[in-house]
Amino acid sequence: MIVLKSSQEIELMRQAGRIAGEVLHELSLAVKPGITTASLDNLALRCIRKNNAEPAFLGYNGFPACICTSINEEVVHGIPGLRRLKSGDIISIDVGVLYKGYYGDAAATFPVGKVSPLAAQLIEVTRESLNQAVNKAVPGNRLYDISNAVQSYVESKGFSVVRNYVGHGIGSNLHEEPQVPNFGLPGKGPLLEPGMVLAIEPMVNTGTWEVETLDDQWTVVTRDRRLSAHFEHSVAILQDGPEILTSF
Ligand code: MG
């Protein structure tokens, strides 16, 4: 069942989303060659707590950190640790917060120092695919209009969309119905209605769309070990169009 949110609930989700966006902004300023992903995780925790929120991922299904840090061929769910970023890496950071009973979920991929033209293009295409998707999040459209917007844009640029992991509804639960795939046929799926809130999160690879999970049971990597990027916003569908709750 897709839970529709009241305007009061959307206002609380705006606050949760604003915190998630702010944390991601703080982290973006800290991404530099030499920093460890554990330091980024510590910074995220301080920033979340400063905002009187809770880290939503810590302990979720046993996840051991506040944020996911996924470097280069890592797609999602990378675990922060002692690895140091180096110039030429790209890092995807996913932040989830819980504030006054509601969740905010956002992600972005950042270049570390100077990156290759391919890496820079991957980041731009993934970011733009999310914009294209958000523009389809309007009442009267169907869910897979969003999905198709991601897929058609990404594939037109010669990249691929991950199939095994998808976006989701979000509210008083981190993951709610519906699933929001990054591929699909336009005009299909549930009708979009005011009050729906979706975490739309394209995961885009330069090579194959196929992925696998490392032995740590968390880190998802591209099967061909080529690059992957990830952008995510929590988006409210309102009468007059989409509102990005997690802007930064
Ligand atoms: Mg998410």
PDB file of C-alpha atoms and ligand atoms in Angstrom:
ATOM      1  CA  MET A   1       0.000   0.000   0.000  1.00  0.00           C
ATOM      2  CA  ILE A   2       1.289   3.452  -0.895  1.00  0.00           C
ATOM      3  CA  VAL A   3       0.886   5.782   2.111  1.00  0.00           C
ATOM      4  CA  LEU A   4      -0.190   9.315   1.177  1.00  0.00           C
ATOM      5  CA  LYS A   5       1.149  12.031   3.473  1.00  0.00           C
ATOM      6  CA  SER A   6      -0.878  14.937   4.884  1.00  0.00           C
ATOM      7  CA  SER A   7       0.419  18.481   4.526  1.00  0.00           C
ATOM      8  CA  GLN A   8       1.522  18.355   8.204  1.00  0.00           C
ATOM      9  CA  GLU A   9       3.493  15.192   7.517  1.00  0.00           C
ATOM     10  CA  ILE A  10       5.055  16.727   4.418  1.00  0.00           C
ATOM     11  CA  GLU A  11       6.146  19.698   6.525  1.00  0.00           C
ATOM     12  CA  LEU A  12       7.951  17.310   8.910  1.00  0.00           C
ATOM     13  CA  MET A  13       9.489  15.515   5.940  1.00  0.00           C
ATOM     14  CA  ARG A  14      10.673  18.891   4.647  1.00  0.00           C
ATOM     15  CA  GLN A  15      12.575  19.318   7.923  1.00  0.00           C
ATOM     16  CA  ALA A  16      14.035  15.801   7.782  1.00  0.00           C
ATOM     17  CA  GLY A  17      14.950  16.315   4.139  1.00  0.00           C
ATOM     18  CA  ARG A  18      16.582  19.658   4.837  1.00  0.00           C
ATOM     19  CA  ILE A  19      18.802  17.989   7.443  1.00  0.00           C
ATOM     20  CA  ALA A  20      19.790  15.182   5.068  1.00  0.00           C
ATOM     21  CA  GLY A  21      20.641  17.775   2.413  1.00  0.00           C
ATOM     22  CA  GLU A  22      22.662  19.842   4.862  1.00  0.00           C
ATOM     23  CA  VAL A  23      24.654  16.806   5.996  1.00  0.00           C
ATOM     24  CA  LEU A  24      25.411  15.923   2.391  1.00  0.00           C
ATOM     25  CA  HIS A  25      26.530  19.505   1.763  1.00  0.00           C
ATOM     26  CA  GLU A  26      28.872  19.404   4.779  1.00  0.00           C
ATOM     27  CA  LEU A  27      30.304  16.115   3.550  1.00  0.00           C
ATOM     28  CA  SER A  28      30.816  17.488   0.039  1.00  0.00           C
ATOM     29  CA  LEU A  29      33.087  20.172   1.516  1.00  0.00           C
ATOM     30  CA  ALA A  30      35.136  17.527   3.349  1.00  0.00           C
ATOM     31  CA  VAL A  31      35.701  15.247   0.337  1.00  0.00           C
ATOM     32  CA  LYS A  32      39.400  15.676  -0.480  1.00  0.00           C
ATOM     33  CA  PRO A  33      42.385  13.485  -1.266  1.00  0.00           C
ATOM     34  CA  GLY A  34      43.721  11.952   1.963  1.00  0.00           C
ATOM     35  CA  ILE A  35      40.543  11.881   4.042  1.00  0.00           C
ATOM     36  CA  THR A  36      39.304   8.491   5.219  1.00  0.00           C
ATOM     37  CA  THR A  37      35.730   7.418   4.721  1.00  0.00           C
ATOM     38  CA  ALA A  38      35.522   6.802   8.496  1.00  0.00           C
ATOM     39  CA  SER A  39      36.263  10.522   9.023  1.00  0.00           C
ATOM     40  CA  LEU A  40      33.390  11.365   6.691  1.00  0.00           C
ATOM     41  CA  ASP A  41      31.166   9.046   8.727  1.00  0.00           C
ATOM     42  CA  ASN A  42      32.182  10.793  11.972  1.00  0.00           C
ATOM     43  CA  LEU A  43      31.491  14.175  10.437  1.00  0.00           C
ATOM     44  CA  ALA A  44      28.069  12.974   9.271  1.00  0.00           C
ATOM     45  CA  LEU A  45      27.185  11.754  12.769  1.00  0.00           C
ATOM     46  CA  ARG A  46      28.183  15.085  14.341  1.00  0.00           C
ATOM     47  CA  CYS A  47      26.171  17.015  11.773  1.00  0.00           C
ATOM     48  CA  ILE A  48      23.103  14.777  12.162  1.00  0.00           C
ATOM     49  CA  ARG A  49      23.208  15.039  15.967  1.00  0.00           C
ATOM     50  CA  LYS A  50      23.732  18.822  15.826  1.00  0.00           C
ATOM     51  CA  ASN A  51      20.395  18.939  14.012  1.00  0.00           C
ATOM     52  CA  ASN A  52      18.699  16.822  16.709  1.00  0.00           C
ATOM     53  CA  ALA A  53      18.200  14.005  14.226  1.00  0.00           C
ATOM     54  CA  GLU A  54      19.227  10.345  14.239  1.00  0.00           C
ATOM     55  CA  PRO A  55      21.291   8.485  11.637  1.00  0.00           C
ATOM     56  CA  ALA A  56      18.794   6.266   9.832  1.00  0.00           C
ATOM     57  CA  PHE A  57      21.246   3.743   8.401  1.00  0.00           C
ATOM     58  CA  LEU A  58      23.179   2.956  11.600  1.00  0.00           C
ATOM     59  CA  GLY A  59      22.035  -0.510  12.638  1.00  0.00           C
ATOM     60  CA  TYR A  60      19.547  -0.787   9.752  1.00  0.00           C
ATOM     61  CA  ASN A  61      19.593  -4.509   8.967  1.00  0.00           C
ATOM     62  CA  GLY A  62      22.871  -4.438  10.885  1.00  0.00           C
ATOM     63  CA  PHE A  63      24.599  -1.760   8.775  1.00  0.00           C
ATOM     64  CA  PRO A  64      27.603  -0.608  10.860  1.00  0.00           C
ATOM     65  CA  ALA A  65      27.815   3.117   9.994  1.00  0.00           C
ATOM     66  CA  CYS A  66      25.828   6.353   9.553  1.00  0.00           C
ATOM     67  CA  ILE A  67      26.461   6.833   5.860  1.00  0.00           C
ATOM     68  CA  CYS A  68      27.265   4.631   2.881  1.00  0.00           C
ATOM     69  CA  THR A  69      30.504   5.534   1.081  1.00  0.00           C
ATOM     70  CA  SER A  70      30.939   3.843  -2.290  1.00  0.00           C
ATOM     71  CA  ILE A  71      34.124   4.524  -4.243  1.00  0.00           C
ATOM     72  CA  ASN A  72      34.664   4.094  -8.007  1.00  0.00           C
ATOM     73  CA  GLU A  73      33.306   0.637  -9.025  1.00  0.00           C
ATOM     74  CA  GLU A  74      31.332   0.469  -5.775  1.00  0.00           C
ATOM     75  CA  VAL A  75      27.669   1.145  -6.548  1.00  0.00           C
ATOM     76  CA  VAL A  76      25.971   1.475  -3.150  1.00  0.00           C
ATOM     77  CA  HIS A  77      26.212   0.330   0.494  1.00  0.00           C
ATOM     78  CA  GLY A  78      29.977   0.777   0.844  1.00  0.00           C
ATOM     79  CA  ILE A  79      31.038   0.744   4.502  1.00  0.00           C
ATOM     80  CA  PRO A  80      33.132   3.675   5.794  1.00  0.00           C
ATOM     81  CA  GLY A  81      36.555   2.660   7.072  1.00  0.00           C
ATOM     82  CA  LEU A  82      40.256   3.450   6.966  1.00  0.00           C
ATOM     83  CA  ARG A  83      40.498   3.742   3.190  1.00  0.00           C
ATOM     84  CA  ARG A  84      41.803   7.146   2.161  1.00  0.00           C
ATOM     85  CA  LEU A  85      40.364   8.958  -0.830  1.00  0.00           C
ATOM     86  CA  LYS A  86      42.830   9.779  -3.555  1.00  0.00           C
ATOM     87  CA  SER A  87      42.759  12.206  -6.448  1.00  0.00           C
ATOM     88  CA  GLY A  88      40.927  10.659  -9.394  1.00  0.00           C
ATOM     89  CA  ASP A  89      38.455   8.698  -7.241  1.00  0.00           C
ATOM     90  CA  ILE A  90      34.745   9.336  -7.303  1.00  0.00           C
ATOM     91  CA  ILE A  91      32.778   8.763  -4.112  1.00  0.00           C
ATOM     92  CA  SER A  92      29.047   8.235  -3.730  1.00  0.00           C
ATOM     93  CA  ILE A  93      27.736   9.221  -0.303  1.00  0.00           C
ATOM     94  CA  ASP A  94      24.264   8.183   0.856  1.00  0.00           C
ATOM     95  CA  VAL A  95      22.765   9.855   3.942  1.00  0.00           C
ATOM     96  CA  GLY A  96      19.604   8.886   5.800  1.00  0.00           C
ATOM     97  CA  VAL A  97      18.207  10.759   8.793  1.00  0.00           C
ATOM     98  CA  LEU A  98      15.262  10.317  11.140  1.00  0.00           C
ATOM     99  CA  TYR A  99      13.727  13.511  12.516  1.00  0.00           C
ATOM    100  CA  LYS A 100      10.505  13.760  14.533  1.00  0.00           C
ATOM    101  CA  GLY A 101       9.373  10.371  13.245  1.00  0.00           C
ATOM    102  CA  TYR A 102      10.067  10.978   9.539  1.00  0.00           C
ATOM    103  CA  TYR A 103      12.912  10.019   7.267  1.00  0.00           C
ATOM    104  CA  GLY A 104      14.995  11.939   4.766  1.00  0.00           C
ATOM    105  CA  ASP A 105      17.217  10.079   2.298  1.00  0.00           C
ATOM    106  CA  ALA A 106      19.660  11.646  -0.153  1.00  0.00           C
ATOM    107  CA  ALA A 107      22.802  10.720  -2.041  1.00  0.00           C
ATOM    108  CA  ALA A 108      25.307  12.272  -4.412  1.00  0.00           C
ATOM    109  CA  THR A 109      28.555  11.372  -6.146  1.00  0.00           C
ATOM    110  CA  PHE A 110      31.537  13.706  -5.810  1.00  0.00           C
ATOM    111  CA  PRO A 111      34.839  13.878  -7.661  1.00  0.00           C
ATOM    112  CA  VAL A 112      37.982  13.653  -5.528  1.00  0.00           C
ATOM    113  CA  GLY A 113      40.649  16.037  -6.814  1.00  0.00           C
ATOM    114  CA  LYS A 114      41.024  15.754 -10.580  1.00  0.00           C
ATOM    115  CA  VAL A 115      39.009  12.956 -12.189  1.00  0.00           C
ATOM    116  CA  SER A 116      38.958  11.487 -15.697  1.00  0.00           C
ATOM    117  CA  PRO A 117      36.635  12.976 -18.344  1.00  0.00           C
ATOM    118  CA  LEU A 118      34.645   9.714 -18.246  1.00  0.00           C
ATOM    119  CA  ALA A 119      34.166   9.941 -14.476  1.00  0.00           C
ATOM    120  CA  ALA A 120      33.124  13.596 -14.747  1.00  0.00           C
ATOM    121  CA  GLN A 121      30.651  12.733 -17.492  1.00  0.00           C
ATOM    122  CA  LEU A 122      29.215   9.835 -15.474  1.00  0.00           C
ATOM    123  CA  ILE A 123      28.578  12.156 -12.528  1.00  0.00           C
ATOM    124  CA  GLU A 124      26.891  14.770 -14.743  1.00  0.00           C
ATOM    125  CA  VAL A 125      24.728  12.224 -16.564  1.00  0.00           C
ATOM    126  CA  THR A 126      23.613  10.616 -13.307  1.00  0.00           C
ATOM    127  CA  ARG A 127      22.807  13.992 -11.738  1.00  0.00           C
ATOM    128  CA  GLU A 128      20.842  15.043 -14.822  1.00  0.00           C
ATOM    129  CA  SER A 129      18.967  11.710 -14.964  1.00  0.00           C
ATOM    130  CA  LEU A 130      17.669  12.470 -11.470  1.00  0.00           C
ATOM    131  CA  ASN A 131      16.524  15.933 -12.619  1.00  0.00           C
ATOM    132  CA  GLN A 132      14.730  14.370 -15.573  1.00  0.00           C
ATOM    133  CA  ALA A 133      13.075  11.863 -13.241  1.00  0.00           C
ATOM    134  CA  VAL A 134      11.953  14.507 -10.732  1.00  0.00           C
ATOM    135  CA  ASN A 135      10.296  16.457 -13.559  1.00  0.00           C
ATOM    136  CA  LYS A 136       8.048  13.425 -14.186  1.00  0.00           C
ATOM    137  CA  ALA A 137       6.946  13.216 -10.530  1.00  0.00           C
ATOM    138  CA  VAL A 138       3.666  15.048 -11.111  1.00  0.00           C
ATOM    139  CA  PRO A 139       0.080  14.035 -10.325  1.00  0.00           C
ATOM    140  CA  GLY A 140      -1.542  12.226 -13.228  1.00  0.00           C
ATOM    141  CA  ASN A 141       1.679  10.644 -14.476  1.00  0.00           C
ATOM    142  CA  ARG A 142       2.438   6.972 -13.838  1.00  0.00           C
ATOM    143  CA  LEU A 143       5.280   5.714 -11.663  1.00  0.00           C
ATOM    144  CA  TYR A 144       7.260   4.246 -14.536  1.00  0.00           C
ATOM    145  CA  ASP A 145       7.242   7.608 -16.302  1.00  0.00           C
ATOM    146  CA  ILE A 146       9.834   8.436 -13.631  1.00  0.00           C
ATOM    147  CA  SER A 147      11.672   5.158 -14.233  1.00  0.00           C
ATOM    148  CA  ASN A 148      11.688   5.596 -17.982  1.00  0.00           C
ATOM    149  CA  ALA A 149      12.973   9.156 -17.707  1.00  0.00           C
ATOM    150  CA  VAL A 150      16.092   7.832 -15.974  1.00  0.00           C
ATOM    151  CA  GLN A 151      16.608   4.893 -18.294  1.00  0.00           C
ATOM    152  CA  SER A 152      16.058   6.719 -21.574  1.00  0.00           C
ATOM    153  CA  TYR A 153      18.324   9.623 -20.629  1.00  0.00           C
ATOM    154  CA  VAL A 154      21.116   7.415 -19.260  1.00  0.00           C
ATOM    155  CA  GLU A 155      21.058   4.987 -22.181  1.00  0.00           C
ATOM    156  CA  SER A 156      21.029   7.860 -24.686  1.00  0.00           C
ATOM    157  CA  LYS A 157      24.407   8.817 -23.191  1.00  0.00           C
ATOM    158  CA  GLY A 158      25.786   5.284 -23.583  1.00  0.00           C
ATOM    159  CA  PHE A 159      25.663   4.361 -19.881  1.00  0.00           C
ATOM    160  CA  SER A 160      23.567   1.711 -18.115  1.00  0.00           C
ATOM    161  CA  VAL A 161      21.137   1.708 -15.164  1.00  0.00           C
ATOM    162  CA  VAL A 162      21.413  -0.749 -12.290  1.00  0.00           C
ATOM    163  CA  ARG A 163      18.458  -3.153 -12.180  1.00  0.00           C
ATOM    164  CA  ASN A 164      18.929  -4.922  -8.834  1.00  0.00           C
ATOM    165  CA  TYR A 165      18.522  -1.869  -6.596  1.00  0.00           C
ATOM    166  CA  VAL A 166      15.725   0.654  -6.846  1.00  0.00           C
ATOM    167  CA  GLY A 167      14.274   3.754  -5.220  1.00  0.00           C
ATOM    168  CA  HIS A 168      11.379   3.616  -2.800  1.00  0.00           C
ATOM    169  CA  GLY A 169       8.563   5.370  -1.043  1.00  0.00           C
ATOM    170  CA  ILE A 170       9.647   7.137   2.157  1.00  0.00           C
ATOM    171  CA  GLY A 171       7.856   8.553   5.192  1.00  0.00           C
ATOM    172  CA  SER A 172       7.591   7.247   8.748  1.00  0.00           C
ATOM    173  CA  ASN A 173       9.488   4.248   7.378  1.00  0.00           C
ATOM    174  CA  LEU A 174      12.800   4.497   5.547  1.00  0.00           C
ATOM    175  CA  HIS A 175      11.610   2.125   2.834  1.00  0.00           C
ATOM    176  CA  GLU A 176       7.946   2.135   1.879  1.00  0.00           C
ATOM    177  CA  GLU A 177       5.979   1.129  -1.162  1.00  0.00           C
ATOM    178  CA  PRO A 178       6.219   1.648  -4.032  1.00  0.00           C
ATOM    179  CA  GLN A 179       9.544   0.456  -5.361  1.00  0.00           C
ATOM    180  CA  VAL A 180      10.870   3.040  -7.834  1.00  0.00           C
ATOM    181  CA  PRO A 181      12.945   1.306 -10.510  1.00  0.00           C
ATOM    182  CA  ASN A 182      15.325   3.253 -12.743  1.00  0.00           C
ATOM    183  CA  PHE A 183      14.044   1.419 -15.808  1.00  0.00           C
ATOM    184  CA  GLY A 184      10.601   0.695 -17.192  1.00  0.00           C
ATOM    185  CA  LEU A 185       7.964   1.532 -19.751  1.00  0.00           C
ATOM    186  CA  PRO A 186       6.337   4.977 -19.732  1.00  0.00           C
ATOM    187  CA  GLY A 187       2.618   5.093 -18.966  1.00  0.00           C
ATOM    188  CA  LYS A 188       2.810   2.033 -16.683  1.00  0.00           C
ATOM    189  CA  GLY A 189       2.701   1.529 -12.937  1.00  0.00           C
ATOM    190  CA  PRO A 190       0.637   3.190 -10.203  1.00  0.00           C
ATOM    191  CA  LEU A 191      -0.925   6.594 -10.808  1.00  0.00           C
ATOM    192  CA  LEU A 192       1.043   9.369  -9.102  1.00  0.00           C
ATOM    193  CA  GLU A 193      -1.019  11.311  -6.580  1.00  0.00           C
ATOM    194  CA  PRO A 194      -0.497  14.359  -4.356  1.00  0.00           C
ATOM    195  CA  GLY A 195       0.877  13.253  -0.978  1.00  0.00           C
ATOM    196  CA  MET A 196       3.174  10.545  -2.311  1.00  0.00           C
ATOM    197  CA  VAL A 197       6.808  10.940  -1.268  1.00  0.00           C
ATOM    198  CA  LEU A 198       9.419   9.022  -3.241  1.00  0.00           C
ATOM    199  CA  ALA A 199      13.160   8.528  -2.834  1.00  0.00           C
ATOM    200  CA  ILE A 200      14.269   8.576  -6.468  1.00  0.00           C
ATOM    201  CA  GLU A 201      17.814   7.276  -6.814  1.00  0.00           C
ATOM    202  CA  PRO A 202      19.418   6.516 -10.162  1.00  0.00           C
ATOM    203  CA  MET A 203      22.470   4.244  -9.978  1.00  0.00           C
ATOM    204  CA  VAL A 204      24.363   4.527 -13.256  1.00  0.00           C
ATOM    205  CA  ASN A 205      27.298   2.502 -14.577  1.00  0.00           C
ATOM    206  CA  THR A 206      29.735   3.228 -17.386  1.00  0.00           C
ATOM    207  CA  GLY A 207      29.818  -0.473 -18.341  1.00  0.00           C
ATOM    208  CA  THR A 208      27.442  -3.332 -17.674  1.00  0.00           C
ATOM    209  CA  TRP A 209      24.353  -2.796 -15.489  1.00  0.00           C
ATOM    210  CA  GLU A 210      25.148  -6.049 -13.692  1.00  0.00           C
ATOM    211  CA  VAL A 211      26.342  -5.866 -10.096  1.00  0.00           C
ATOM    212  CA  GLU A 212      27.515  -8.205  -7.352  1.00  0.00           C
ATOM    213  CA  THR A 213      28.013  -8.019  -3.603  1.00  0.00           C
ATOM    214  CA  LEU A 214      31.448  -8.274  -1.986  1.00  0.00           C
ATOM    215  CA  ASP A 215      32.321 -10.689   0.834  1.00  0.00           C
ATOM    216  CA  ASP A 216      31.558  -8.012   3.437  1.00  0.00           C
ATOM    217  CA  GLN A 217      27.903  -8.742   2.529  1.00  0.00           C
ATOM    218  CA  TRP A 218      27.219  -5.038   1.984  1.00  0.00           C
ATOM    219  CA  THR A 219      29.329  -3.408  -0.693  1.00  0.00           C
ATOM    220  CA  VAL A 220      27.684  -3.655  -4.110  1.00  0.00           C
ATOM    221  CA  VAL A 221      30.122  -3.356  -7.039  1.00  0.00           C
ATOM    222  CA  THR A 222      29.786  -3.390 -10.796  1.00  0.00           C
ATOM    223  CA  ARG A 223      30.422  -6.858 -12.175  1.00  0.00           C
ATOM    224  CA  ASP A 224      32.959  -5.500 -14.687  1.00  0.00           C
ATOM    225  CA  ARG A 225      34.505  -3.198 -12.026  1.00  0.00           C
ATOM    226  CA  ARG A 226      33.892  -0.133 -14.159  1.00  0.00           C
ATOM    227  CA  LEU A 227      32.680   3.108 -12.564  1.00  0.00           C
ATOM    228  CA  SER A 228      29.299   3.732 -10.976  1.00  0.00           C
ATOM    229  CA  ALA A 229      27.551   6.877  -9.709  1.00  0.00           C
ATOM    230  CA  HIS A 230      24.481   7.462  -7.526  1.00  0.00           C
ATOM    231  CA  PHE A 231      22.257  10.474  -6.905  1.00  0.00           C
ATOM    232  CA  GLU A 232      19.156  10.510  -4.724  1.00  0.00           C
ATOM    233  CA  HIS A 233      16.526  12.973  -3.596  1.00  0.00           C
ATOM    234  CA  SER A 234      13.449  12.496  -1.448  1.00  0.00           C
ATOM    235  CA  VAL A 235      10.703  14.102  -3.531  1.00  0.00           C
ATOM    236  CA  ALA A 236       7.148  15.046  -2.496  1.00  0.00           C
ATOM    237  CA  ILE A 237       4.490  14.917  -5.197  1.00  0.00           C
ATOM    238  CA  LEU A 238       2.257  17.943  -4.640  1.00  0.00           C
ATOM    239  CA  GLN A 239      -0.812  19.234  -6.462  1.00  0.00           C
ATOM    240  CA  ASP A 240       1.271  21.732  -8.411  1.00  0.00           C
ATOM    241  CA  GLY A 241       4.259  19.468  -9.054  1.00  0.00           C
ATOM    242  CA  PRO A 242       7.302  17.877  -7.433  1.00  0.00           C
ATOM    243  CA  GLU A 243       9.105  19.365  -4.439  1.00  0.00           C
ATOM    244  CA  ILE A 244      12.650  18.190  -3.739  1.00  0.00           C
ATOM    245  CA  LEU A 245      12.839  17.831   0.056  1.00  0.00           C
ATOM    246  CA  THR A 246      16.576  17.152   0.222  1.00  0.00           C
ATOM    247  CA  SER A 247      18.029  20.060  -1.790  1.00  0.00           C
ATOM    248  CA  PHE A 248      21.511  21.164  -0.900  1.00  0.00           C
TER     249      PHE A 248
HETATM  250 MG    MG B   1      17.215   5.421  -0.602  1.00  0.00          MG
END
